[in-house]
Amino acid sequence: MKLNLGCGDRYIDGYVNLDYSPITNNNNKTKCDVFHNMKFGLPFENDSAEEIIFHQVLEHFNRHDSIEILKEIFRVLAPGGSFICSVPPAEKQIKMFLMQMRNVKSIDDFLYAHEKFSPIKYHDDLAGGTIRTIVDGADIGDFMSHKTFYSKEMLSVVLRYIGFNILVIDDKIEAICSK
């Protein structure tokens, strides 16, 4: 089995495509095989996936949840299987944030910066990024916002902590790992 976790609008034939964001709910037309919230574990058997893709998803979870999700991915990945994980580089996001701060020219820009400038929204969301979003068994989180910035070094530390063997990690922060 091959998994594409957090598929969003990136449906890949030949993979089980899983997501839980608003763009994959019944009101939209984005294709998804499994509608499931990864914060509650993964609905797959131990060692059952030969390949798992996690493209531009990890940053949408706070630090605590990301560790638990990566543990689940490790559990599901078969020995010798491939895990491909990518995140946007922190440096690039911070530069975008600073550039957009310079574009604030009016009081409306200031008051509604969270809505008008996406990197400002991501930065603002980080203020609560380490707080769990599960309350009384329900997920109250914002699925579309970035919760955690990652550098190449940060992602390496996290992946090694989980137990992944990092085969390569490039400057665009795409890691190819094995179990």
Short mmCIF file of N, CA and C in Angstrom, two decimals:
data_model
loop_
_atom_site.label_atom_id
_atom_site.label_comp_id
_atom_site.label_asym_id
_atom_site.label_seq_id
_atom_site.Cartn_x
_atom_site.Cartn_y
_atom_site.Cartn_z
N MET A 1 0.84 -1.18 0.00
CA MET A 1 0.00 0.00 0.00
C MET A 1 0.89 1.25 0.00
N LYS A 2 0.44 2.27 -0.73
CA LYS A 2 1.10 3.56 -0.75
C LYS A 2 0.11 4.61 -0.26
N LEU A 3 0.59 5.52 0.58
CA LEU A 3 -0.28 6.53 1.19
C LEU A 3 0.15 7.93 0.78
N ASN A 4 -0.82 8.78 0.53
CA ASN A 4 -0.62 10.21 0.31
C ASN A 4 -1.40 10.91 1.41
N LEU A 5 -0.71 11.24 2.51
CA LEU A 5 -1.38 11.80 3.69
C LEU A 5 -1.47 13.32 3.59
N GLY A 6 -2.66 13.86 3.90
CA GLY A 6 -2.88 15.29 3.77
C GLY A 6 -2.90 15.67 2.30
N CYS A 7 -3.60 14.89 1.51
CA CYS A 7 -3.53 15.04 0.05
C CYS A 7 -4.05 16.38 -0.45
N GLY A 8 -5.03 16.97 0.24
CA GLY A 8 -5.60 18.23 -0.25
C GLY A 8 -6.06 18.05 -1.68
N ASP A 9 -5.61 18.92 -2.57
CA ASP A 9 -6.01 18.80 -3.98
C ASP A 9 -4.96 18.05 -4.81
N ARG A 10 -4.03 17.33 -4.13
CA ARG A 10 -2.99 16.56 -4.83
C ARG A 10 -3.34 15.08 -4.79
N TYR A 11 -4.37 14.68 -5.50
CA TYR A 11 -4.77 13.28 -5.56
C TYR A 11 -3.78 12.53 -6.45
N ILE A 12 -3.26 11.40 -5.96
CA ILE A 12 -2.30 10.61 -6.73
C ILE A 12 -2.90 9.22 -6.96
N ASP A 13 -3.08 8.88 -8.22
CA ASP A 13 -3.57 7.54 -8.57
C ASP A 13 -2.58 6.50 -8.08
N GLY A 14 -3.11 5.36 -7.60
CA GLY A 14 -2.26 4.29 -7.10
C GLY A 14 -1.92 4.42 -5.63
N TYR A 15 -2.36 5.51 -4.99
CA TYR A 15 -2.14 5.76 -3.57
C TYR A 15 -3.48 5.82 -2.86
N VAL A 16 -3.48 5.54 -1.58
CA VAL A 16 -4.63 5.84 -0.74
C VAL A 16 -4.45 7.29 -0.32
N ASN A 17 -5.34 8.17 -0.76
CA ASN A 17 -5.26 9.61 -0.52
C ASN A 17 -6.13 9.96 0.67
N LEU A 18 -5.52 10.48 1.73
CA LEU A 18 -6.21 10.78 2.99
C LEU A 18 -6.11 12.26 3.28
N ASP A 19 -7.21 12.85 3.76
CA ASP A 19 -7.20 14.24 4.20
C ASP A 19 -8.39 14.48 5.12
N TYR A 20 -8.34 15.61 5.81
CA TYR A 20 -9.42 16.00 6.71
C TYR A 20 -9.69 17.50 6.66
N SER A 21 -9.08 18.20 5.75
CA SER A 21 -9.24 19.65 5.72
C SER A 21 -10.55 20.04 5.06
N PRO A 22 -10.96 21.29 5.23
CA PRO A 22 -12.22 21.75 4.62
C PRO A 22 -12.25 21.59 3.10
N ILE A 23 -11.09 21.57 2.43
CA ILE A 23 -11.13 21.43 0.98
C ILE A 23 -11.45 20.00 0.54
N THR A 24 -11.46 19.06 1.47
CA THR A 24 -11.81 17.69 1.10
C THR A 24 -13.13 17.25 1.72
N ASN A 25 -13.90 18.19 2.26
CA ASN A 25 -15.18 17.78 2.84
C ASN A 25 -16.23 17.62 1.74
N ASN A 26 -17.41 17.21 2.10
CA ASN A 26 -18.46 16.92 1.11
C ASN A 26 -18.95 18.14 0.35
N ASN A 27 -18.71 19.33 0.85
CA ASN A 27 -19.17 20.55 0.18
C ASN A 27 -18.28 20.94 -0.99
N ASN A 28 -17.11 20.37 -1.08
CA ASN A 28 -16.17 20.68 -2.16
C ASN A 28 -15.99 19.45 -3.04
N LYS A 29 -15.36 19.65 -4.16
CA LYS A 29 -15.22 18.57 -5.14
C LYS A 29 -13.83 17.95 -5.15
N THR A 30 -12.98 18.28 -4.19
CA THR A 30 -11.65 17.69 -4.15
C THR A 30 -11.76 16.20 -3.85
N LYS A 31 -11.04 15.40 -4.60
CA LYS A 31 -11.11 13.95 -4.47
C LYS A 31 -10.24 13.47 -3.31
N CYS A 32 -10.77 12.54 -2.54
CA CYS A 32 -10.08 11.99 -1.38
C CYS A 32 -10.62 10.58 -1.14
N ASP A 33 -9.74 9.61 -0.88
CA ASP A 33 -10.19 8.24 -0.64
C ASP A 33 -10.64 8.03 0.80
N VAL A 34 -9.90 8.62 1.74
CA VAL A 34 -10.19 8.46 3.17
C VAL A 34 -10.26 9.83 3.80
N PHE A 35 -11.41 10.16 4.39
CA PHE A 35 -11.61 11.42 5.11
C PHE A 35 -11.39 11.12 6.58
N HIS A 36 -10.23 11.55 7.12
CA HIS A 36 -9.86 11.16 8.48
C HIS A 36 -8.93 12.21 9.09
N ASN A 37 -9.11 12.51 10.37
CA ASN A 37 -8.28 13.45 11.09
C ASN A 37 -7.07 12.72 11.67
N MET A 38 -5.89 13.03 11.16
CA MET A 38 -4.65 12.36 11.59
C MET A 38 -4.33 12.61 13.06
N LYS A 39 -4.91 13.63 13.67
CA LYS A 39 -4.65 13.88 15.09
C LYS A 39 -5.19 12.75 15.96
N PHE A 40 -6.06 11.93 15.40
CA PHE A 40 -6.63 10.81 16.15
C PHE A 40 -6.02 9.48 15.69
N GLY A 41 -4.79 9.54 15.17
CA GLY A 41 -4.11 8.34 14.70
C GLY A 41 -4.38 8.09 13.23
N LEU A 42 -3.79 7.03 12.71
CA LEU A 42 -3.99 6.66 11.31
C LEU A 42 -4.76 5.34 11.26
N PRO A 43 -5.73 5.23 10.37
CA PRO A 43 -6.58 4.03 10.30
C PRO A 43 -5.95 2.90 9.47
N PHE A 44 -4.68 2.62 9.71
CA PHE A 44 -3.98 1.60 8.95
C PHE A 44 -3.21 0.70 9.91
N GLU A 45 -2.96 -0.53 9.49
CA GLU A 45 -2.25 -1.51 10.30
C GLU A 45 -0.77 -1.16 10.43
N ASN A 46 -0.14 -1.68 11.48
CA ASN A 46 1.30 -1.54 11.66
C ASN A 46 2.04 -2.09 10.43
N ASP A 47 3.12 -1.41 10.04
CA ASP A 47 4.01 -1.89 8.98
C ASP A 47 3.28 -2.21 7.68
N SER A 48 2.25 -1.46 7.34
CA SER A 48 1.42 -1.80 6.18
C SER A 48 1.67 -0.96 4.94
N ALA A 49 2.44 0.11 5.03
CA ALA A 49 2.65 0.99 3.88
C ALA A 49 4.09 0.91 3.40
N GLU A 50 4.26 0.68 2.12
CA GLU A 50 5.61 0.63 1.54
C GLU A 50 6.12 2.03 1.23
N GLU A 51 5.21 2.98 1.06
CA GLU A 51 5.60 4.36 0.78
C GLU A 51 4.55 5.30 1.36
N ILE A 52 5.03 6.39 1.98
CA ILE A 52 4.14 7.41 2.53
C ILE A 52 4.65 8.77 2.08
N ILE A 53 3.75 9.53 1.46
CA ILE A 53 4.06 10.90 1.06
C ILE A 53 3.35 11.84 2.02
N PHE A 54 4.07 12.84 2.50
CA PHE A 54 3.54 13.83 3.45
C PHE A 54 4.04 15.19 2.96
N HIS A 55 3.45 15.68 1.87
CA HIS A 55 3.95 16.85 1.16
C HIS A 55 3.26 18.14 1.63
N GLN A 56 4.04 19.03 2.26
CA GLN A 56 3.55 20.34 2.69
C GLN A 56 2.33 20.21 3.62
N VAL A 57 2.45 19.32 4.61
CA VAL A 57 1.36 19.06 5.55
C VAL A 57 1.81 19.30 7.00
N LEU A 58 3.01 18.87 7.35
CA LEU A 58 3.46 18.89 8.75
C LEU A 58 3.36 20.28 9.38
N GLU A 59 3.62 21.32 8.61
CA GLU A 59 3.58 22.69 9.13
C GLU A 59 2.18 23.13 9.54
N HIS A 60 1.15 22.38 9.15
CA HIS A 60 -0.23 22.71 9.50
C HIS A 60 -0.61 22.19 10.89
N PHE A 61 0.32 21.52 11.56
CA PHE A 61 0.08 20.99 12.89
C PHE A 61 1.01 21.68 13.89
N ASN A 62 0.53 21.81 15.12
CA ASN A 62 1.42 22.38 16.14
C ASN A 62 2.49 21.34 16.49
N ARG A 63 3.46 21.75 17.26
CA ARG A 63 4.60 20.88 17.55
C ARG A 63 4.22 19.59 18.25
N HIS A 64 3.31 19.68 19.21
CA HIS A 64 2.90 18.48 19.95
C HIS A 64 2.19 17.49 19.04
N ASP A 65 1.24 17.98 18.27
CA ASP A 65 0.49 17.10 17.37
C ASP A 65 1.39 16.52 16.29
N SER A 66 2.34 17.31 15.79
CA SER A 66 3.21 16.82 14.72
C SER A 66 4.04 15.62 15.19
N ILE A 67 4.50 15.64 16.42
CA ILE A 67 5.26 14.50 16.96
C ILE A 67 4.38 13.24 16.97
N GLU A 68 3.15 13.39 17.45
CA GLU A 68 2.23 12.23 17.52
C GLU A 68 1.90 11.70 16.13
N ILE A 69 1.69 12.59 15.17
CA ILE A 69 1.38 12.17 13.80
C ILE A 69 2.57 11.47 13.18
N LEU A 70 3.77 12.00 13.38
CA LEU A 70 4.97 11.34 12.85
C LEU A 70 5.18 9.97 13.49
N LYS A 71 4.85 9.82 14.76
CA LYS A 71 4.93 8.50 15.41
C LYS A 71 3.98 7.52 14.73
N GLU A 72 2.79 8.00 14.38
CA GLU A 72 1.81 7.16 13.69
C GLU A 72 2.31 6.77 12.30
N ILE A 73 2.90 7.73 11.60
CA ILE A 73 3.45 7.44 10.27
C ILE A 73 4.54 6.38 10.38
N PHE A 74 5.39 6.51 11.38
CA PHE A 74 6.47 5.53 11.61
C PHE A 74 5.87 4.15 11.90
N ARG A 75 4.81 4.11 12.68
CA ARG A 75 4.14 2.85 13.02
C ARG A 75 3.60 2.16 11.76
N VAL A 76 3.01 2.94 10.86
CA VAL A 76 2.36 2.39 9.67
C VAL A 76 3.38 2.04 8.58
N LEU A 77 4.50 2.75 8.52
CA LEU A 77 5.50 2.50 7.49
C LEU A 77 6.14 1.12 7.68
N ALA A 78 6.20 0.35 6.61
CA ALA A 78 6.81 -0.97 6.67
C ALA A 78 8.33 -0.85 6.77
N PRO A 79 9.00 -1.80 7.43
CA PRO A 79 10.46 -1.78 7.45
C PRO A 79 11.01 -1.73 6.01
N GLY A 80 11.95 -0.84 5.78
CA GLY A 80 12.51 -0.64 4.45
C GLY A 80 11.67 0.26 3.56
N GLY A 81 10.51 0.69 4.07
CA GLY A 81 9.64 1.56 3.29
C GLY A 81 10.18 2.97 3.21
N SER A 82 9.62 3.75 2.28
CA SER A 82 10.06 5.14 2.07
C SER A 82 9.04 6.12 2.63
N PHE A 83 9.56 7.13 3.32
CA PHE A 83 8.74 8.23 3.83
C PHE A 83 9.30 9.50 3.21
N ILE A 84 8.46 10.21 2.46
CA ILE A 84 8.86 11.46 1.81
C ILE A 84 8.08 12.58 2.47
N CYS A 85 8.81 13.49 3.09
CA CYS A 85 8.20 14.58 3.86
C CYS A 85 8.79 15.90 3.40
N SER A 86 7.93 16.86 3.11
CA SER A 86 8.43 18.19 2.75
C SER A 86 7.65 19.25 3.52
N VAL A 87 8.35 20.33 3.83
CA VAL A 87 7.76 21.49 4.51
C VAL A 87 8.33 22.74 3.86
N PRO A 88 7.60 23.86 3.93
CA PRO A 88 8.18 25.10 3.40
C PRO A 88 9.32 25.58 4.30
N PRO A 89 10.42 26.06 3.70
CA PRO A 89 11.55 26.53 4.51
C PRO A 89 11.17 27.73 5.39
N ALA A 90 11.53 27.66 6.65
CA ALA A 90 11.23 28.74 7.60
C ALA A 90 11.79 30.07 7.12
N GLU A 91 13.01 30.04 6.60
CA GLU A 91 13.65 31.29 6.18
C GLU A 91 12.82 32.00 5.12
N LYS A 92 12.30 31.23 4.17
CA LYS A 92 11.48 31.80 3.10
C LYS A 92 10.19 32.39 3.67
N GLN A 93 9.54 31.68 4.57
CA GLN A 93 8.30 32.18 5.16
C GLN A 93 8.53 33.45 5.98
N ILE A 94 9.62 33.49 6.72
CA ILE A 94 9.92 34.67 7.54
C ILE A 94 10.22 35.86 6.64
N LYS A 95 10.95 35.65 5.55
CA LYS A 95 11.20 36.75 4.60
C LYS A 95 9.90 37.27 4.01
N MET A 96 9.00 36.36 3.64
CA MET A 96 7.70 36.77 3.10
C MET A 96 6.92 37.58 4.14
N PHE A 97 6.97 37.11 5.39
CA PHE A 97 6.29 37.82 6.47
C PHE A 97 6.81 39.25 6.58
N LEU A 98 8.13 39.40 6.59
CA LEU A 98 8.73 40.75 6.71
C LEU A 98 8.39 41.62 5.51
N MET A 99 8.39 41.06 4.31
CA MET A 99 8.02 41.83 3.13
C MET A 99 6.57 42.30 3.21
N GLN A 100 5.69 41.43 3.67
CA GLN A 100 4.29 41.82 3.75
C GLN A 100 4.04 42.84 4.86
N MET A 101 4.83 42.79 5.93
CA MET A 101 4.70 43.81 6.97
C MET A 101 4.99 45.19 6.39
N ARG A 102 5.93 45.25 5.45
CA ARG A 102 6.27 46.53 4.81
C ARG A 102 5.16 47.03 3.90
N ASN A 103 4.25 46.15 3.48
CA ASN A 103 3.15 46.54 2.61
C ASN A 103 1.95 47.11 3.37
N VAL A 104 2.01 47.08 4.68
CA VAL A 104 0.91 47.64 5.48
C VAL A 104 1.00 49.16 5.40
N LYS A 105 0.02 49.77 4.71
CA LYS A 105 0.06 51.21 4.43
C LYS A 105 -1.08 51.99 5.08
N SER A 106 -2.07 51.27 5.60
CA SER A 106 -3.23 51.96 6.17
C SER A 106 -3.66 51.26 7.45
N ILE A 107 -4.55 51.89 8.18
CA ILE A 107 -5.06 51.28 9.40
C ILE A 107 -5.84 50.01 9.07
N ASP A 108 -6.53 49.98 7.93
CA ASP A 108 -7.24 48.77 7.52
C ASP A 108 -6.25 47.63 7.23
N ASP A 109 -5.12 47.97 6.61
CA ASP A 109 -4.09 46.95 6.38
C ASP A 109 -3.61 46.37 7.72
N PHE A 110 -3.44 47.24 8.69
CA PHE A 110 -2.98 46.81 10.01
C PHE A 110 -4.04 45.93 10.69
N LEU A 111 -5.29 46.43 10.71
CA LEU A 111 -6.35 45.72 11.41
C LEU A 111 -6.72 44.39 10.76
N TYR A 112 -6.62 44.33 9.44
CA TYR A 112 -7.05 43.14 8.72
C TYR A 112 -5.88 42.41 8.05
N ALA A 113 -4.67 42.65 8.56
CA ALA A 113 -3.49 42.01 7.99
C ALA A 113 -3.60 40.49 8.02
N HIS A 114 -4.22 39.99 9.07
CA HIS A 114 -4.39 38.55 9.22
C HIS A 114 -5.17 37.97 8.04
N GLU A 115 -6.13 38.73 7.52
CA GLU A 115 -6.95 38.27 6.40
C GLU A 115 -6.31 38.59 5.05
N LYS A 116 -5.58 39.70 4.96
CA LYS A 116 -5.08 40.18 3.67
C LYS A 116 -3.75 39.57 3.25
N PHE A 117 -2.90 39.27 4.20
CA PHE A 117 -1.54 38.83 3.88
C PHE A 117 -1.28 37.46 4.50
N SER A 118 -1.20 36.44 3.68
CA SER A 118 -1.12 35.08 4.22
C SER A 118 0.07 34.85 5.14
N PRO A 119 1.30 35.31 4.84
CA PRO A 119 2.38 35.07 5.81
C PRO A 119 2.14 35.75 7.17
N ILE A 120 1.43 36.88 7.18
CA ILE A 120 1.10 37.50 8.47
C ILE A 120 0.11 36.61 9.21
N LYS A 121 -0.84 36.04 8.48
CA LYS A 121 -1.78 35.10 9.11
C LYS A 121 -1.02 33.92 9.71
N TYR A 122 -0.07 33.36 8.95
CA TYR A 122 0.70 32.23 9.46
C TYR A 122 1.47 32.63 10.70
N HIS A 123 2.08 33.79 10.68
CA HIS A 123 2.84 34.26 11.84
C HIS A 123 1.92 34.44 13.03
N ASP A 124 0.77 35.09 12.83
CA ASP A 124 -0.16 35.31 13.92
C ASP A 124 -0.64 33.99 14.51
N ASP A 125 -0.87 33.01 13.66
CA ASP A 125 -1.33 31.70 14.14
C ASP A 125 -0.28 31.01 14.99
N LEU A 126 0.98 31.30 14.73
CA LEU A 126 2.05 30.65 15.49
C LEU A 126 2.03 31.04 16.97
N ALA A 127 1.41 32.15 17.28
CA ALA A 127 1.37 32.59 18.68
C ALA A 127 0.75 31.51 19.56
N GLY A 128 -0.18 30.75 19.04
CA GLY A 128 -0.80 29.67 19.80
C GLY A 128 -0.39 28.31 19.29
N GLY A 129 0.70 28.27 18.54
CA GLY A 129 1.10 27.05 17.84
C GLY A 129 1.45 25.87 18.70
N THR A 130 1.76 26.07 19.96
CA THR A 130 2.12 24.91 20.79
C THR A 130 0.97 24.45 21.68
N ILE A 131 -0.19 25.03 21.51
CA ILE A 131 -1.36 24.66 22.31
C ILE A 131 -2.11 23.54 21.60
N ARG A 132 -2.48 22.51 22.32
CA ARG A 132 -3.25 21.42 21.72
C ARG A 132 -4.61 21.93 21.25
N THR A 133 -5.12 21.32 20.18
CA THR A 133 -6.39 21.78 19.62
C THR A 133 -7.50 20.74 19.77
N ILE A 134 -7.29 19.72 20.59
CA ILE A 134 -8.32 18.72 20.85
C ILE A 134 -9.01 19.09 22.16
N VAL A 135 -10.31 19.34 22.10
CA VAL A 135 -11.09 19.69 23.28
C VAL A 135 -12.31 18.78 23.33
N ASP A 136 -12.46 18.06 24.44
CA ASP A 136 -13.58 17.14 24.63
C ASP A 136 -13.74 16.19 23.45
N GLY A 137 -12.62 15.69 22.94
CA GLY A 137 -12.67 14.73 21.85
C GLY A 137 -12.90 15.31 20.48
N ALA A 138 -13.04 16.62 20.39
CA ALA A 138 -13.26 17.26 19.09
C ALA A 138 -12.06 18.13 18.73
N ASP A 139 -11.77 18.21 17.45
CA ASP A 139 -10.66 19.02 16.96
C ASP A 139 -11.19 20.41 16.64
N ILE A 140 -10.69 21.42 17.35
CA ILE A 140 -11.17 22.79 17.12
C ILE A 140 -10.13 23.62 16.37
N GLY A 141 -9.15 22.94 15.79
CA GLY A 141 -8.05 23.64 15.13
C GLY A 141 -8.43 24.26 13.79
N ASP A 142 -7.58 25.14 13.31
CA ASP A 142 -7.68 25.76 12.00
C ASP A 142 -6.80 24.94 11.06
N PHE A 143 -7.41 24.21 10.14
CA PHE A 143 -6.68 23.26 9.30
C PHE A 143 -5.81 23.92 8.24
N MET A 144 -6.16 25.13 7.83
CA MET A 144 -5.48 25.72 6.70
C MET A 144 -4.24 26.54 7.09
N SER A 145 -4.13 26.91 8.33
CA SER A 145 -3.02 27.77 8.76
C SER A 145 -1.78 26.96 9.07
N HIS A 146 -0.64 27.61 8.92
CA HIS A 146 0.62 27.00 9.34
C HIS A 146 0.78 27.23 10.83
N LYS A 147 1.19 26.19 11.54
CA LYS A 147 1.34 26.28 12.99
C LYS A 147 2.79 26.24 13.44
N THR A 148 3.67 25.70 12.59
CA THR A 148 5.06 25.53 12.98
C THR A 148 5.96 25.82 11.78
N PHE A 149 7.00 26.61 12.02
CA PHE A 149 8.03 26.83 11.01
C PHE A 149 9.08 25.73 11.17
N TYR A 150 9.66 25.28 10.06
CA TYR A 150 10.72 24.27 10.10
C TYR A 150 11.93 24.74 9.30
N SER A 151 13.09 24.59 9.90
CA SER A 151 14.34 24.71 9.15
C SER A 151 14.76 23.28 8.81
N LYS A 152 15.73 23.15 7.97
CA LYS A 152 16.28 21.84 7.61
C LYS A 152 16.76 21.12 8.87
N GLU A 153 17.42 21.86 9.75
CA GLU A 153 17.95 21.27 10.98
C GLU A 153 16.83 20.83 11.92
N MET A 154 15.80 21.66 12.04
CA MET A 154 14.68 21.31 12.93
C MET A 154 13.99 20.04 12.46
N LEU A 155 13.71 19.95 11.15
CA LEU A 155 13.04 18.76 10.64
C LEU A 155 13.93 17.53 10.84
N SER A 156 15.22 17.67 10.63
CA SER A 156 16.14 16.54 10.84
C SER A 156 16.08 16.04 12.28
N VAL A 157 16.10 16.95 13.23
CA VAL A 157 16.05 16.57 14.65
C VAL A 157 14.76 15.82 14.95
N VAL A 158 13.64 16.32 14.46
CA VAL A 158 12.34 15.70 14.73
C VAL A 158 12.27 14.30 14.11
N LEU A 159 12.67 14.18 12.85
CA LEU A 159 12.59 12.89 12.17
C LEU A 159 13.49 11.85 12.84
N ARG A 160 14.68 12.26 13.24
CA ARG A 160 15.59 11.32 13.92
C ARG A 160 15.02 10.92 15.30
N TYR A 161 14.42 11.87 15.99
CA TYR A 161 13.80 11.57 17.29
C TYR A 161 12.74 10.48 17.14
N ILE A 162 11.94 10.55 16.09
CA ILE A 162 10.89 9.56 15.86
C ILE A 162 11.49 8.20 15.55
N GLY A 163 12.67 8.18 14.92
CA GLY A 163 13.32 6.92 14.57
C GLY A 163 13.59 6.74 13.09
N PHE A 164 13.23 7.73 12.28
CA PHE A 164 13.46 7.63 10.84
C PHE A 164 14.95 7.70 10.53
N ASN A 165 15.35 6.98 9.51
CA ASN A 165 16.69 7.05 8.96
C ASN A 165 16.61 8.04 7.79
N ILE A 166 17.23 9.20 7.92
CA ILE A 166 17.18 10.21 6.87
C ILE A 166 18.19 9.84 5.79
N LEU A 167 17.69 9.57 4.59
CA LEU A 167 18.55 9.24 3.46
C LEU A 167 19.07 10.50 2.81
N VAL A 168 18.20 11.49 2.68
CA VAL A 168 18.59 12.79 2.10
C VAL A 168 17.58 13.84 2.58
N ILE A 169 18.10 15.03 2.80
CA ILE A 169 17.23 16.17 3.08
C ILE A 169 17.87 17.36 2.37
N ASP A 170 17.10 18.00 1.49
CA ASP A 170 17.68 19.07 0.67
C ASP A 170 17.34 20.45 1.23
N ASP A 171 17.85 21.49 0.57
CA ASP A 171 17.65 22.85 1.05
C ASP A 171 16.22 23.35 0.88
N LYS A 172 15.42 22.69 0.02
CA LYS A 172 14.00 23.03 -0.09
C LYS A 172 13.21 22.34 1.03
N ILE A 173 13.90 21.62 1.86
CA ILE A 173 13.39 20.87 3.01
C ILE A 173 12.41 19.78 2.57
N GLU A 174 12.92 18.95 1.68
CA GLU A 174 12.24 17.70 1.35
C GLU A 174 13.16 16.59 1.84
N ALA A 175 12.59 15.73 2.68
CA ALA A 175 13.37 14.64 3.26
C ALA A 175 12.86 13.31 2.70
N ILE A 176 13.78 12.44 2.40
CA ILE A 176 13.45 11.07 2.04
C ILE A 176 14.05 10.20 3.13
N CYS A 177 13.18 9.43 3.76
CA CYS A 177 13.58 8.64 4.93
C CYS A 177 13.18 7.18 4.73
N SER A 178 13.74 6.35 5.58
CA SER A 178 13.33 4.94 5.64
C SER A 178 13.15 4.57 7.11
N LYS A 179 12.58 3.39 7.29
CA LYS A 179 12.35 2.87 8.64
C LYS A 179 13.36 1.78 8.91
#
